[in-house]
Coordinates of C-alpha atoms and ligand atoms in Angstrom, one line a residue:
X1 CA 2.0 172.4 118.8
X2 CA -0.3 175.3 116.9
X3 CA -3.4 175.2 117.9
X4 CA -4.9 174.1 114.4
X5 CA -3.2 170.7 114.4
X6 CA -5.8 169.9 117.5
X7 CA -8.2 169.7 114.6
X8 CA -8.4 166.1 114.0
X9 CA -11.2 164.9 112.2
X10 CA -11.1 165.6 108.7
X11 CA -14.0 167.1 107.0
X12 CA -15.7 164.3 104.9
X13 CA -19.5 166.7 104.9
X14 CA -19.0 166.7 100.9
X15 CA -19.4 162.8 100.2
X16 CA -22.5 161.3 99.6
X17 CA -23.4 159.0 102.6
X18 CA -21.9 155.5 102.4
X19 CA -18.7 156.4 100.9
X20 CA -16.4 157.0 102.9
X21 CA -15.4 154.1 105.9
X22 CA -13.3 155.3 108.6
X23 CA -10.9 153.0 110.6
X24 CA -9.5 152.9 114.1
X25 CA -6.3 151.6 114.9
X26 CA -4.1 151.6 118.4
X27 CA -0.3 151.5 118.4
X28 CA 1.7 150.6 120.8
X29 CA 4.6 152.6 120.5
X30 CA 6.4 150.2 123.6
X31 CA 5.8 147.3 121.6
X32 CA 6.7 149.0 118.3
X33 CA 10.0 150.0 119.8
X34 CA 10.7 146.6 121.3
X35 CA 10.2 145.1 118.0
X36 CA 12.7 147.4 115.8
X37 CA 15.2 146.8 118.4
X38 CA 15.0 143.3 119.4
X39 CA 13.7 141.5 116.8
X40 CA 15.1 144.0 114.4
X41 CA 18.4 144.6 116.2
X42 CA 18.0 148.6 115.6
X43 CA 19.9 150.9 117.7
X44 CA 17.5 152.8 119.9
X45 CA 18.2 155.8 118.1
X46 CA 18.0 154.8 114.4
X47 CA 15.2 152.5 115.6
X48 CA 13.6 155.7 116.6
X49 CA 14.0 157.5 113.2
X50 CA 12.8 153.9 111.6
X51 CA 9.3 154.4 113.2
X52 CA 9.0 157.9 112.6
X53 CA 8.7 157.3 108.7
X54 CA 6.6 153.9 109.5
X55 CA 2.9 153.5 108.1
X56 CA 1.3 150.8 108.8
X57 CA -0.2 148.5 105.6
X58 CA -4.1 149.3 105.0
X59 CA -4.6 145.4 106.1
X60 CA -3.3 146.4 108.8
X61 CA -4.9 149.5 110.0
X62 CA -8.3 147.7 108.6
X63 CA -8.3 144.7 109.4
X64 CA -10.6 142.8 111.6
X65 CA -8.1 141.5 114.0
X66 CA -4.9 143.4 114.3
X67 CA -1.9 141.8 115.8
X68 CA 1.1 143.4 117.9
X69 CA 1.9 146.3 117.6
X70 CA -1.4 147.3 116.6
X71 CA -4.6 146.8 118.8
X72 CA -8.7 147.9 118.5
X73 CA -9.8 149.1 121.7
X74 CA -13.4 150.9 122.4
X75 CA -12.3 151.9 125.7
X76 CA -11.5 155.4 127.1
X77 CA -8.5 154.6 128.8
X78 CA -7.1 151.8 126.5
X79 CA -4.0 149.4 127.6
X80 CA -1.8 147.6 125.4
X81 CA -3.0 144.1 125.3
X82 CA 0.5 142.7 124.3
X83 CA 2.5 144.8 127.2
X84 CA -0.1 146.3 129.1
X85 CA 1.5 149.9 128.5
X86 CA -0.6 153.0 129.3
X87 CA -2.4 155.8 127.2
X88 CA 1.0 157.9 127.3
X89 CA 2.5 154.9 124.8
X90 CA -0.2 154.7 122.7
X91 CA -1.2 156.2 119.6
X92 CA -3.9 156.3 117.1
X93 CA -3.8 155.9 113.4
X94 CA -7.2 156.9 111.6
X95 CA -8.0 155.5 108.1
X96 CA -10.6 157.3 106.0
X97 CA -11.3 154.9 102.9
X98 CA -12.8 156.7 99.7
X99 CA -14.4 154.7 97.5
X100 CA -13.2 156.2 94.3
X101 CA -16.0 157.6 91.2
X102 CA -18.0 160.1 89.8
X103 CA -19.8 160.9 93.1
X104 CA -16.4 161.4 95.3
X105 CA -14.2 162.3 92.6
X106 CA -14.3 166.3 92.6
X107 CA -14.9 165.7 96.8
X108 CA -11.9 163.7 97.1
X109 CA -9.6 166.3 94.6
X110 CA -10.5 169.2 97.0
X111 CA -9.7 166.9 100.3
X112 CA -6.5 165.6 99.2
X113 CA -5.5 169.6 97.9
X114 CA -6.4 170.4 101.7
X115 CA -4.0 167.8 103.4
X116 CA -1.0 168.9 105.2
X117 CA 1.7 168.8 103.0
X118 CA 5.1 168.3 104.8
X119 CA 6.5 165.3 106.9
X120 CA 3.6 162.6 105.8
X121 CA 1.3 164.0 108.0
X122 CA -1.7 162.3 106.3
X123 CA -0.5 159.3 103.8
X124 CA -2.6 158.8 100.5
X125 CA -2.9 155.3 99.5
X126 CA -4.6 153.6 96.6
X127 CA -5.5 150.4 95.8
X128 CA -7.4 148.6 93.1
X129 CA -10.3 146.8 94.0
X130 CA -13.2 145.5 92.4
X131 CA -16.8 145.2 92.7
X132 CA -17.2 142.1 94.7
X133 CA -14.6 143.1 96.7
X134 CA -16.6 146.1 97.6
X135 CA -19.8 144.4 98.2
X136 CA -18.1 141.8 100.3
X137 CA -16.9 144.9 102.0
X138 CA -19.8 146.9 102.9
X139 CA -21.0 143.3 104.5
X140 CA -18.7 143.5 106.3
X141 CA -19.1 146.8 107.7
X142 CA -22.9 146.2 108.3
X143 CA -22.4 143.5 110.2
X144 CA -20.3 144.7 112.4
X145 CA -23.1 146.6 114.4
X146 CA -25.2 143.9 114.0
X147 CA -27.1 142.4 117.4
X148 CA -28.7 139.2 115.8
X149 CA -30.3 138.4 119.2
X150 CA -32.2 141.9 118.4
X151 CA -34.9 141.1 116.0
X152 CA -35.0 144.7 114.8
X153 CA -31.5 143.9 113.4
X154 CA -33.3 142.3 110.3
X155 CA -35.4 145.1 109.3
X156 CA -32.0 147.3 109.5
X157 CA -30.1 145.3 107.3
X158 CA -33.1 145.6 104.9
X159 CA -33.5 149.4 105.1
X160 CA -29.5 149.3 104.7
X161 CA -30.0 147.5 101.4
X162 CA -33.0 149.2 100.0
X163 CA -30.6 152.3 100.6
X164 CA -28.2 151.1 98.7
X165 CA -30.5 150.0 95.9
X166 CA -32.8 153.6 95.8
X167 CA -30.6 156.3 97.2
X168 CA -33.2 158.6 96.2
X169 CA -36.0 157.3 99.0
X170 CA -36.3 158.5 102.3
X171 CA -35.8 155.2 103.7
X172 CA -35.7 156.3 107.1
X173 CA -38.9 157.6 107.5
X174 CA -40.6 155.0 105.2
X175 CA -39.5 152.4 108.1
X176 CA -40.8 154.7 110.8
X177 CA -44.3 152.3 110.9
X178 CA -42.4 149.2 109.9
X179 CA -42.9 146.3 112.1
X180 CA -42.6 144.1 109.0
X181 CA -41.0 143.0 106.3
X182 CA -43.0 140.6 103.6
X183 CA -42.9 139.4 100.3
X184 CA -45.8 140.9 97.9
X185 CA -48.0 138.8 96.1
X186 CA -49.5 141.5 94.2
X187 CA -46.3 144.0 93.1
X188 CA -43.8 142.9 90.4
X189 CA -41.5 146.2 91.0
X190 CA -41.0 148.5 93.8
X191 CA -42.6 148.4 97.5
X192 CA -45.3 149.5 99.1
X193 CA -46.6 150.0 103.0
X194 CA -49.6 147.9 104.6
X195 CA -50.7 148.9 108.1
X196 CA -47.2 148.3 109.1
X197 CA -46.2 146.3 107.1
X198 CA -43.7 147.0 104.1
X199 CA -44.1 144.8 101.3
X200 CA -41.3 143.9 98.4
X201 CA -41.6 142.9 95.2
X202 CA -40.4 139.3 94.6
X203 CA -37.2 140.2 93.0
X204 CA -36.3 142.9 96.0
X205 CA -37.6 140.8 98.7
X206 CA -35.1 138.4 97.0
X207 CA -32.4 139.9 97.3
X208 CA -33.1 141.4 100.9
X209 CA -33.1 138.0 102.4
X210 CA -29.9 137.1 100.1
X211 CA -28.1 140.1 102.0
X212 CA -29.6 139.2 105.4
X213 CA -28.2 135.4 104.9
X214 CA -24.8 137.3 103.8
X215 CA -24.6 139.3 106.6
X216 CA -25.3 136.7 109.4
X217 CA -23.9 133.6 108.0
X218 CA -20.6 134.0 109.7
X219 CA -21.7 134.6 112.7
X220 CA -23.4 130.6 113.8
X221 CA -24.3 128.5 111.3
X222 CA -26.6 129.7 108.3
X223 CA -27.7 132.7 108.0
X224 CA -30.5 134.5 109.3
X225 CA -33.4 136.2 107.3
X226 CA -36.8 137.2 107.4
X227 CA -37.5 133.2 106.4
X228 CA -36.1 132.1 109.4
X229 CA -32.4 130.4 110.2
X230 CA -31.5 129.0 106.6
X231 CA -28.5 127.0 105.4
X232 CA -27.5 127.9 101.7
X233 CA -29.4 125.1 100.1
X234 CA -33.0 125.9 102.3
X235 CA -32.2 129.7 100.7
X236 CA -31.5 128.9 97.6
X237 CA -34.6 126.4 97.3
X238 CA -36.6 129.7 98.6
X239 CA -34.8 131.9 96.1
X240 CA -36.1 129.7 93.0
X241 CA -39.6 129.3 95.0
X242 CA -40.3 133.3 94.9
X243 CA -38.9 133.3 91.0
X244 CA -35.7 135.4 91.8
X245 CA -33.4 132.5 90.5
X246 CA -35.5 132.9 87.1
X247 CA -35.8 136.4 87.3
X248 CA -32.1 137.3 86.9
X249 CA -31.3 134.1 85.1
X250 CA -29.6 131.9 87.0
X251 CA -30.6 128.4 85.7
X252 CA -27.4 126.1 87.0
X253 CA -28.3 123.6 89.9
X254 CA -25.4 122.8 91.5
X255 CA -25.5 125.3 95.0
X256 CA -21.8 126.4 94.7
X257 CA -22.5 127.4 91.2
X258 CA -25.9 129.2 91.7
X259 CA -24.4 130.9 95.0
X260 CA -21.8 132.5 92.9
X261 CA -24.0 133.8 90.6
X262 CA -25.6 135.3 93.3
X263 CA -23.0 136.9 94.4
X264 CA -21.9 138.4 91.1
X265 CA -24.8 139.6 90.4
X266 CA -25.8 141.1 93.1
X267 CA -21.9 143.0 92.8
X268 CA -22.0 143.8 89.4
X269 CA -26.0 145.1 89.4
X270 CA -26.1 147.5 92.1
X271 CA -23.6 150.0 93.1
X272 CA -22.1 149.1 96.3
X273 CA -19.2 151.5 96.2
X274 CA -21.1 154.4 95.9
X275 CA -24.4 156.0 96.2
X276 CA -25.6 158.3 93.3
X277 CA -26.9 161.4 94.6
X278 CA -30.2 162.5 93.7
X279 CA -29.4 165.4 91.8
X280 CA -27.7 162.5 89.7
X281 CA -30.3 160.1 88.8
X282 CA -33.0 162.5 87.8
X283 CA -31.1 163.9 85.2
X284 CA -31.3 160.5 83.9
X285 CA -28.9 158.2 82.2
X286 CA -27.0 159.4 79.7
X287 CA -24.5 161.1 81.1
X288 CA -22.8 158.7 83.3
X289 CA -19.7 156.8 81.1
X290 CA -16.8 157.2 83.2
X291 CA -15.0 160.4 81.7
X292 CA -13.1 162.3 84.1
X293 CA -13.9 159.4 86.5
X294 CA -11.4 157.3 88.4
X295 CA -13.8 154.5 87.7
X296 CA -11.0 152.0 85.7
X297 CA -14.3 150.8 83.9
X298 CA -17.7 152.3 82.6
X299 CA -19.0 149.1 81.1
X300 CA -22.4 148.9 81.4
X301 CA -22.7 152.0 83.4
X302 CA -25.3 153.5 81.7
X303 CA -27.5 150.6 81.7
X304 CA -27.4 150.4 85.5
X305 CA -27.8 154.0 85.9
X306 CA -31.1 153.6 84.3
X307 CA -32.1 150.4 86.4
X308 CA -31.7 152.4 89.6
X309 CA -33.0 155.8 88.6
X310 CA -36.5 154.9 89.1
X311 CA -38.9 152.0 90.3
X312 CA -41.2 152.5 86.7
X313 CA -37.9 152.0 84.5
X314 CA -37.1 148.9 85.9
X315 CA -39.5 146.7 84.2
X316 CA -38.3 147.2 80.9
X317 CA -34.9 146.5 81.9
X318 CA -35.2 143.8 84.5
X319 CA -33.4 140.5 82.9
X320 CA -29.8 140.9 82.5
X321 CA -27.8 138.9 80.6
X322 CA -25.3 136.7 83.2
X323 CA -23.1 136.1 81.2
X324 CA -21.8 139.7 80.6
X325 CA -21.9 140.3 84.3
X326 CA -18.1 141.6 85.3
X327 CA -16.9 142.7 88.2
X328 CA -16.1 145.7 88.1
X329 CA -12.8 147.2 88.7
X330 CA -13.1 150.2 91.7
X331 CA -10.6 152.2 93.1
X332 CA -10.1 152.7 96.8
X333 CA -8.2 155.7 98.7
X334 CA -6.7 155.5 101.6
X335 CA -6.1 158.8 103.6
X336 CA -3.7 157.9 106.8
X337 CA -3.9 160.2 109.8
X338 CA -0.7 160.1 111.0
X339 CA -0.4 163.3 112.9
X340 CA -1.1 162.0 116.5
X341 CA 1.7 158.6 115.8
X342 CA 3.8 161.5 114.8
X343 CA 3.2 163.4 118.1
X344 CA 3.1 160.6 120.6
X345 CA 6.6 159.5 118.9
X346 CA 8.6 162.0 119.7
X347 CA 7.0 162.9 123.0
X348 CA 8.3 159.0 124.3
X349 CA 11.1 159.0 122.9
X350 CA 12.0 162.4 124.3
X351 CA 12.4 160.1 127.5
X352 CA 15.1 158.4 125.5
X353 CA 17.3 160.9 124.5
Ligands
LIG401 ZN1 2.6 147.2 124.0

Protein backbone atom coordinates (compact mmCIF):
# COMPACT_ATOMS: atom_id res chain seq x y z
CA UNK A 1 0.00 0.00 0.00
CA UNK A 2 1.40 3.87 -0.69
CA UNK A 3 2.26 5.38 2.09
CA UNK A 4 -0.60 8.09 1.87
CA UNK A 5 -3.48 5.65 2.34
CA UNK A 6 -1.98 5.29 6.10
CA UNK A 7 -3.64 8.64 6.42
CA UNK A 8 -6.87 7.84 7.97
CA UNK A 9 -8.60 10.36 9.59
CA UNK A 10 -10.22 12.67 7.42
CA UNK A 11 -9.74 16.31 7.87
CA UNK A 12 -13.10 17.73 9.35
CA UNK A 13 -10.81 21.26 10.94
CA UNK A 14 -13.33 23.35 8.46
CA UNK A 15 -16.74 22.59 10.23
CA UNK A 16 -18.02 24.53 12.84
CA UNK A 17 -17.99 22.47 16.16
CA UNK A 18 -21.01 20.18 16.69
CA UNK A 19 -21.46 19.23 13.24
CA UNK A 20 -20.01 16.62 12.31
CA UNK A 21 -20.59 13.03 14.50
CA UNK A 22 -18.19 10.36 13.85
CA UNK A 23 -19.07 6.58 14.27
CA UNK A 24 -17.20 3.47 15.08
CA UNK A 25 -18.03 0.22 13.88
CA UNK A 26 -16.16 -3.38 14.09
CA UNK A 27 -16.51 -6.10 11.45
CA UNK A 28 -16.00 -9.35 11.67
CA UNK A 29 -14.87 -10.37 8.56
CA UNK A 30 -15.09 -14.38 9.98
CA UNK A 31 -18.52 -13.86 10.70
CA UNK A 32 -19.23 -11.90 7.57
CA UNK A 33 -17.82 -14.66 5.54
CA UNK A 34 -19.75 -17.39 7.46
CA UNK A 35 -22.88 -15.56 6.76
CA UNK A 36 -22.65 -15.12 2.77
CA UNK A 37 -21.74 -18.63 2.60
CA UNK A 38 -23.84 -20.47 4.96
CA UNK A 39 -26.79 -18.68 5.44
CA UNK A 40 -26.37 -17.15 1.97
CA UNK A 41 -25.15 -20.42 0.25
CA UNK A 42 -22.30 -18.18 -1.68
CA UNK A 43 -19.38 -19.95 -2.97
CA UNK A 44 -16.34 -18.86 -1.12
CA UNK A 45 -15.12 -17.16 -3.95
CA UNK A 46 -18.10 -15.09 -5.27
CA UNK A 47 -18.90 -14.75 -1.54
CA UNK A 48 -15.65 -13.08 -1.44
CA UNK A 49 -16.25 -10.60 -4.29
CA UNK A 50 -20.00 -10.08 -2.56
CA UNK A 51 -18.26 -8.51 0.52
CA UNK A 52 -15.87 -6.59 -1.16
CA UNK A 53 -18.66 -4.28 -2.72
CA UNK A 54 -20.65 -4.58 0.75
CA UNK A 55 -21.51 -1.24 2.89
CA UNK A 56 -23.07 -1.62 5.74
CA UNK A 57 -26.69 0.51 6.25
CA UNK A 58 -26.00 3.92 8.32
CA UNK A 59 -28.36 2.08 11.05
CA UNK A 60 -26.10 -0.09 11.07
CA UNK A 61 -22.75 1.49 11.33
CA UNK A 62 -24.69 3.97 13.89
CA UNK A 63 -26.57 2.39 15.74
CA UNK A 64 -26.53 1.91 19.45
CA UNK A 65 -26.40 -1.76 19.44
CA UNK A 66 -25.02 -3.48 16.43
CA UNK A 67 -25.65 -7.06 15.86
CA UNK A 68 -23.40 -9.86 14.07
CA UNK A 69 -21.39 -9.15 11.91
CA UNK A 70 -20.88 -5.84 13.24
CA UNK A 71 -19.61 -5.17 16.94
CA UNK A 72 -18.57 -1.69 19.22
CA UNK A 73 -15.55 -2.37 21.04
CA UNK A 74 -13.35 0.34 23.16
CA UNK A 75 -10.70 -2.11 23.58
CA UNK A 76 -7.12 -2.16 22.04
CA UNK A 77 -7.10 -5.59 21.13
CA UNK A 78 -10.80 -6.18 20.35
CA UNK A 79 -12.33 -9.92 19.77
CA UNK A 80 -15.29 -10.79 17.94
CA UNK A 81 -18.06 -11.22 20.42
CA UNK A 82 -20.01 -13.59 18.14
CA UNK A 83 -16.82 -15.96 17.14
CA UNK A 84 -14.23 -14.74 19.27
CA UNK A 85 -11.92 -14.09 16.08
CA UNK A 86 -8.78 -11.97 16.53
CA UNK A 87 -7.67 -8.38 15.35
CA UNK A 88 -6.27 -9.99 11.97
CA UNK A 89 -10.31 -10.63 11.16
CA UNK A 90 -11.43 -7.58 12.10
CA UNK A 91 -12.01 -4.39 10.48
CA UNK A 92 -13.19 -0.92 11.05
CA UNK A 93 -15.74 1.05 9.31
CA UNK A 94 -15.73 4.89 10.34
CA UNK A 95 -18.81 7.07 9.72
CA UNK A 96 -18.45 10.89 9.59
CA UNK A 97 -22.15 12.24 9.67
CA UNK A 98 -22.54 16.03 8.24
CA UNK A 99 -25.32 17.70 9.22
CA UNK A 100 -26.14 19.34 6.03
CA UNK A 101 -26.64 23.77 5.72
CA UNK A 102 -25.31 26.95 5.17
CA UNK A 103 -22.47 26.51 7.84
CA UNK A 104 -21.09 22.98 6.25
CA UNK A 105 -22.24 23.47 2.89
CA UNK A 106 -19.07 25.03 1.11
CA UNK A 107 -16.93 22.64 3.91
CA UNK A 108 -18.65 19.59 2.94
CA UNK A 109 -18.33 20.50 -1.27
CA UNK A 110 -14.48 20.72 -0.74
CA UNK A 111 -14.30 17.32 1.47
CA UNK A 112 -16.37 15.36 -0.75
CA UNK A 113 -14.04 16.88 -4.06
CA UNK A 114 -11.09 15.52 -1.85
CA UNK A 115 -12.28 11.78 -1.44
CA UNK A 116 -10.64 9.05 -3.11
CA UNK A 117 -12.35 8.53 -6.15
CA UNK A 118 -11.96 4.80 -7.40
CA UNK A 119 -13.17 1.48 -5.91
CA UNK A 120 -15.76 3.11 -3.09
CA UNK A 121 -13.04 3.86 -1.01
CA UNK A 122 -15.21 6.35 1.03
CA UNK A 123 -19.15 5.90 0.35
CA UNK A 124 -21.32 9.18 0.36
CA UNK A 125 -24.69 8.69 1.68
CA UNK A 126 -27.61 11.02 2.23
CA UNK A 127 -30.59 10.91 4.06
CA UNK A 128 -33.39 13.17 4.88
CA UNK A 129 -34.01 14.00 8.23
CA UNK A 130 -35.78 16.46 10.07
CA UNK A 131 -35.46 18.67 12.94
CA UNK A 132 -36.70 16.57 15.73
CA UNK A 133 -34.92 13.83 14.44
CA UNK A 134 -31.77 15.83 14.90
CA UNK A 135 -32.50 17.08 18.26
CA UNK A 136 -33.43 13.63 19.37
CA UNK A 137 -30.06 12.92 17.92
CA UNK A 138 -27.67 15.11 19.55
CA UNK A 139 -29.46 13.68 22.91
CA UNK A 140 -28.45 11.07 22.10
CA UNK A 141 -24.95 11.75 21.52
CA UNK A 142 -24.70 13.81 24.86
CA UNK A 143 -25.69 11.21 26.76
CA UNK A 144 -23.70 8.87 25.79
CA UNK A 145 -20.73 10.33 27.96
CA UNK A 146 -22.83 11.04 30.52
CA UNK A 147 -21.81 9.71 34.37
CA UNK A 148 -25.21 10.53 36.18
CA UNK A 149 -23.62 9.32 39.43
CA UNK A 150 -21.19 12.44 38.73
CA UNK A 151 -22.99 15.44 39.77
CA UNK A 152 -20.80 17.66 37.53
CA UNK A 153 -22.65 15.77 34.69
CA UNK A 154 -25.66 18.29 35.15
CA UNK A 155 -23.82 21.40 34.80
CA UNK A 156 -22.22 19.79 31.41
CA UNK A 157 -25.32 19.06 29.89
CA UNK A 158 -26.29 22.75 30.69
CA UNK A 159 -23.09 24.26 29.25
CA UNK A 160 -23.80 21.72 26.21
CA UNK A 161 -27.19 23.45 25.77
CA UNK A 162 -26.35 26.95 26.36
CA UNK A 163 -23.77 26.13 23.49
CA UNK A 164 -26.12 25.19 21.35
CA UNK A 165 -28.43 28.02 22.13
CA UNK A 166 -25.42 31.12 21.98
CA UNK A 167 -22.63 29.73 19.79
CA UNK A 168 -21.21 33.07 20.07
CA UNK A 169 -20.32 32.79 24.14
CA UNK A 170 -17.30 31.46 25.44
CA UNK A 171 -19.09 28.94 27.35
CA UNK A 172 -16.22 27.16 28.56
CA UNK A 173 -14.64 29.71 30.47
CA UNK A 174 -17.93 31.33 31.67
CA UNK A 175 -18.35 27.83 33.62
CA UNK A 176 -14.76 27.88 34.87
CA UNK A 177 -16.22 29.40 38.57
CA UNK A 178 -19.49 27.49 38.11
CA UNK A 179 -20.47 25.37 40.99
CA UNK A 180 -24.09 26.25 40.29
CA UNK A 181 -26.69 26.39 38.27
CA UNK A 182 -30.05 28.48 39.44
CA UNK A 183 -32.99 29.94 38.19
CA UNK A 184 -32.98 33.96 38.33
CA UNK A 185 -35.59 35.82 39.96
CA UNK A 186 -34.39 39.07 38.79
CA UNK A 187 -33.36 38.43 34.73
CA UNK A 188 -36.15 37.96 32.16
CA UNK A 189 -33.38 37.25 29.23
CA UNK A 190 -29.88 36.06 29.23
CA UNK A 191 -27.58 34.93 32.28
CA UNK A 192 -25.53 36.20 34.49
CA UNK A 193 -22.62 34.95 37.21
CA UNK A 194 -23.05 35.24 41.14
CA UNK A 195 -20.04 34.26 43.26
CA UNK A 196 -20.23 30.99 41.58
CA UNK A 197 -23.09 30.73 40.78
CA UNK A 198 -24.64 31.09 37.08
CA UNK A 199 -28.05 32.27 37.04
CA UNK A 200 -30.74 31.70 33.93
CA UNK A 201 -33.38 33.53 33.04
CA UNK A 202 -36.79 31.67 33.57
CA UNK A 203 -37.30 30.71 30.07
CA UNK A 204 -33.46 29.34 29.64
CA UNK A 205 -33.42 27.82 32.99
CA UNK A 206 -36.48 26.16 31.47
CA UNK A 207 -35.41 24.69 29.00
CA UNK A 208 -31.99 23.51 30.60
CA UNK A 209 -33.82 21.33 32.96
CA UNK A 210 -36.14 20.15 29.96
CA UNK A 211 -32.84 18.91 28.21
CA UNK A 212 -31.37 17.46 31.49
CA UNK A 213 -34.79 15.39 32.08
CA UNK A 214 -34.27 14.43 28.21
CA UNK A 215 -31.07 13.35 28.46
CA UNK A 216 -31.32 11.16 31.70
CA UNK A 217 -34.75 9.82 31.46
CA UNK A 218 -33.77 6.65 29.75
CA UNK A 219 -31.38 5.80 31.77
CA UNK A 220 -33.67 4.83 35.52
CA UNK A 221 -36.80 6.12 35.84
CA UNK A 222 -37.43 10.00 35.35
CA UNK A 223 -35.15 12.14 34.57
CA UNK A 224 -32.61 13.95 36.38
CA UNK A 225 -32.20 17.84 36.59
CA UNK A 226 -31.05 20.51 38.59
CA UNK A 227 -34.80 20.12 40.48
CA UNK A 228 -33.95 16.90 41.56
CA UNK A 229 -35.13 13.19 40.18
CA UNK A 230 -38.59 14.26 38.32
CA UNK A 231 -41.13 12.10 36.48
CA UNK A 232 -42.74 13.97 33.45
CA UNK A 233 -45.75 15.21 35.33
CA UNK A 234 -43.46 16.76 38.63
CA UNK A 235 -41.43 18.56 35.41
CA UNK A 236 -44.07 19.69 33.76
CA UNK A 237 -45.88 21.08 37.00
CA UNK A 238 -42.29 22.95 37.50
CA UNK A 239 -42.22 24.07 33.88
CA UNK A 240 -45.74 26.03 34.21
CA UNK A 241 -44.49 27.02 37.96
CA UNK A 242 -41.40 29.11 36.47
CA UNK A 243 -43.78 30.55 33.49
CA UNK A 244 -41.96 28.61 30.57
CA UNK A 245 -45.25 26.74 29.71
CA UNK A 246 -46.82 30.37 29.29
CA UNK A 247 -43.85 31.84 27.92
CA UNK A 248 -43.80 29.79 24.64
CA UNK A 249 -47.47 29.14 24.62
CA UNK A 250 -48.20 25.99 25.53
CA UNK A 251 -51.74 26.16 27.20
CA UNK A 252 -53.03 22.24 26.68
CA UNK A 253 -53.13 20.11 29.98
CA UNK A 254 -53.18 16.84 29.12
CA UNK A 255 -49.04 15.71 29.89
CA UNK A 256 -48.72 13.78 26.53
CA UNK A 257 -49.93 16.77 24.74
CA UNK A 258 -47.92 19.53 26.58
CA UNK A 259 -44.72 17.14 26.37
CA UNK A 260 -44.95 17.13 22.67
CA UNK A 261 -45.12 20.61 22.46
CA UNK A 262 -42.16 20.63 24.28
CA UNK A 263 -40.42 18.76 22.22
CA UNK A 264 -41.38 20.59 19.02
CA UNK A 265 -40.53 23.48 20.20
CA UNK A 266 -37.64 23.06 21.56
CA UNK A 267 -36.64 21.30 17.73
CA UNK A 268 -38.14 23.72 15.61
CA UNK A 269 -36.65 27.05 17.90
CA UNK A 270 -33.14 26.35 18.20
CA UNK A 271 -30.75 25.02 15.74
CA UNK A 272 -29.75 21.63 16.75
CA UNK A 273 -28.16 20.59 13.46
CA UNK A 274 -25.83 23.24 13.29
CA UNK A 275 -24.10 25.94 15.04
CA UNK A 276 -23.93 29.37 13.29
CA UNK A 277 -20.55 30.65 13.44
CA UNK A 278 -19.88 33.90 14.81
CA UNK A 279 -18.80 35.71 11.83
CA UNK A 280 -22.55 34.67 10.91
CA UNK A 281 -24.71 36.08 13.49
CA UNK A 282 -23.16 39.52 13.70
CA UNK A 283 -23.84 40.32 10.41
CA UNK A 284 -27.25 39.92 11.41
CA UNK A 285 -30.31 38.46 10.01
CA UNK A 286 -31.06 39.06 6.72
CA UNK A 287 -29.12 37.10 4.92
CA UNK A 288 -29.88 33.66 5.93
CA UNK A 289 -32.97 32.19 3.53
CA UNK A 290 -31.66 29.04 2.32
CA UNK A 291 -30.19 29.87 -1.23
CA UNK A 292 -27.47 27.79 -2.26
CA UNK A 293 -28.19 25.80 0.95
CA UNK A 294 -28.96 22.10 1.11
CA UNK A 295 -31.39 23.15 3.88
CA UNK A 296 -34.82 21.46 1.99
CA UNK A 297 -36.53 24.43 4.01
CA UNK A 298 -35.83 28.10 5.00
CA UNK A 299 -39.12 28.73 6.67
CA UNK A 300 -38.81 30.83 9.39
CA UNK A 301 -35.08 31.01 9.12
CA UNK A 302 -34.70 34.42 9.45
CA UNK A 303 -36.80 34.86 12.38
CA UNK A 304 -34.69 32.41 14.32
CA UNK A 305 -31.57 33.76 13.09
CA UNK A 306 -32.53 36.87 14.82
CA UNK A 307 -33.69 35.07 18.16
CA UNK A 308 -30.16 33.61 18.54
CA UNK A 309 -27.98 36.45 17.28
CA UNK A 310 -28.11 38.23 20.56
CA UNK A 311 -29.39 38.11 24.22
CA UNK A 312 -30.98 42.00 23.78
CA UNK A 313 -33.06 40.94 20.55
CA UNK A 314 -34.70 38.31 22.20
CA UNK A 315 -37.22 40.16 24.07
CA UNK A 316 -38.89 41.52 21.23
CA UNK A 317 -39.16 38.34 19.72
CA UNK A 318 -39.81 35.88 22.49
CA UNK A 319 -43.52 34.33 21.98
CA UNK A 320 -43.81 32.31 19.00
CA UNK A 321 -46.74 31.27 17.54
CA UNK A 322 -47.15 27.15 18.21
CA UNK A 323 -49.03 26.60 15.84
CA UNK A 324 -46.64 27.46 12.90
CA UNK A 325 -43.94 25.41 14.60
CA UNK A 326 -42.67 22.74 11.78
CA UNK A 327 -40.13 20.54 11.95
CA UNK A 328 -37.95 21.17 9.84
CA UNK A 329 -36.61 19.10 7.12
CA UNK A 330 -32.50 18.58 7.44
CA UNK A 331 -30.22 16.75 5.44
CA UNK A 332 -27.67 14.34 6.76
CA UNK A 333 -24.37 13.01 4.91
CA UNK A 334 -22.89 10.08 5.44
CA UNK A 335 -19.09 9.73 4.46
CA UNK A 336 -18.11 5.77 4.82
CA UNK A 337 -14.52 4.98 5.39
CA UNK A 338 -14.15 1.95 3.75
CA UNK A 339 -10.52 1.86 3.04
CA UNK A 340 -9.35 -0.39 5.98
CA UNK A 341 -12.68 -3.17 5.26
CA UNK A 342 -11.22 -2.98 1.88
CA UNK A 343 -7.65 -3.83 3.10
CA UNK A 344 -8.35 -6.27 5.81
CA UNK A 345 -10.58 -8.15 2.97
CA UNK A 346 -8.34 -9.07 0.78
CA UNK A 347 -5.46 -9.70 3.19
CA UNK A 348 -7.92 -12.80 4.76
CA UNK A 349 -8.97 -13.87 2.06
CA UNK A 350 -5.51 -14.04 0.50
CA UNK A 351 -5.48 -17.17 2.92
CA UNK A 352 -8.27 -18.50 0.75
CA UNK A 353 -7.11 -18.40 -2.45
ZN1 LIG B 1 -16.88 -13.16 14.32
Amino acid sequence: MPATTKKRELELKDFPPGTVTEFTTLVCLACIFDIFTKQLGLAPRTAFSEIKRHTPTTEELTSRSATRPYFDSDEKHPHCPYCGSAKRWLARFDTYCVEGGKSTDAARRALIKKLPATGDQIVVVEKKSDSRAVLFEWLDTLGLNLDLSDERCLLDVTRKYLERREPKTLWEEVFEPVRAVRRSNRLNEGWEIDGGRLFLAPKIYGEAILIQYLVSRSHTHGGLTLEGRLTLMELIRRLRYIGYLDQIGITEREPGEVFEKLIDHLAANHDWSRVVSAKESARGTGVSTGSGSDRVSSKKTSGKASKKSSKSSKSKTAQPEPDEIISEPVKLYYLIDRREFLEKVKSVYAAYA
